[in-house]
C-alpha positions as semicolon CSV with decimal commas, in nm:
position;residue;x (nm);y (nm);z (nm)
1;X;4,124;-4,458;-7,961
2;X;4,222;-4,415;-8,317
3;X;4,420;-4,149;-8,488
4;X;4,262;-3,800;-8,504
5;X;4,234;-3,677;-8,862
6;X;4,126;-3,377;-9,063
7;X;3,895;-3,121;-8,909
8;X;3,885;-3,299;-8,574
9;X;4,258;-3,239;-8,536
10;X;4,196;-2,867;-8,581
11;X;3,909;-2,877;-8,329
12;X;4,131;-3,060;-8,081
13;X;4,402;-2,794;-8,097
14;X;4,153;-2,505;-8,092
15;X;3,993;-2,651;-7,781
16;X;4,333;-2,683;-7,617
17;X;4,429;-2,324;-7,706
18;X;4,101;-2,174;-7,582
19;X;4,111;-2,377;-7,261
20;X;4,466;-2,255;-7,200
21;X;4,365;-1,892;-7,266
22;X;4,069;-1,916;-7,025
23;X;4,288;-2,083;-6,762
24;X;4,549;-1,810;-6,802
25;X;4,290;-1,532;-6,772
26;X;4,136;-1,697;-6,466
27;X;4,476;-1,724;-6,303
28;X;4,541;-1,358;-6,382
29;X;4,211;-1,249;-6,223
30;X;4,287;-1,460;-5,916
31;X;4,638;-1,315;-5,888
32;X;4,512;-0,956;-5,915
33;X;4,242;-1,024;-5,656
34;X;4,492;-1,173;-5,412
35;X;4,733;-0,889;-5,474
36;X;4,463;-0,629;-5,402
37;X;4,352;-0,817;-5,093
38;X;4,700;-0,862;-4,944
39;X;4,871;-0,538;-5,049
40;X;4,906;-0,305;-4,748
41;X;4,809;-0,002;-4,961
42;X;4,477;-0,150;-5,079
43;X;4,372;-0,374;-4,790
44;X;4,168;-0,088;-4,640
45;X;3,954;-0,072;-4,955
46;X;3,834;-0,429;-4,911
47;X;3,797;-0,429;-4,532
48;X;3,501;-0,340;-4,312
49;X;3,565;0,033;-4,329
50;X;3,596;0,042;-4,706
51;X;3,363;0,228;-4,939
52;X;3,042;0,052;-5,035
53;X;3,050;0,166;-5,397
54;X;3,355;0,154;-5,620
55;X;3,392;0,396;-5,908
56;X;3,617;0,326;-6,202
């Protein structure tokens, strides 16, 4: 492959930045979900006896 020039260089870096942001947000959602699932204080919310509707 040849050298990336001009606008394509900008597109390349924008794609990298947005992919990194989406990866970071996905990792954050996964971490929060695991934390809620494994935390002794919130495990009852996600178990069989938990509420069927969650209110925020």
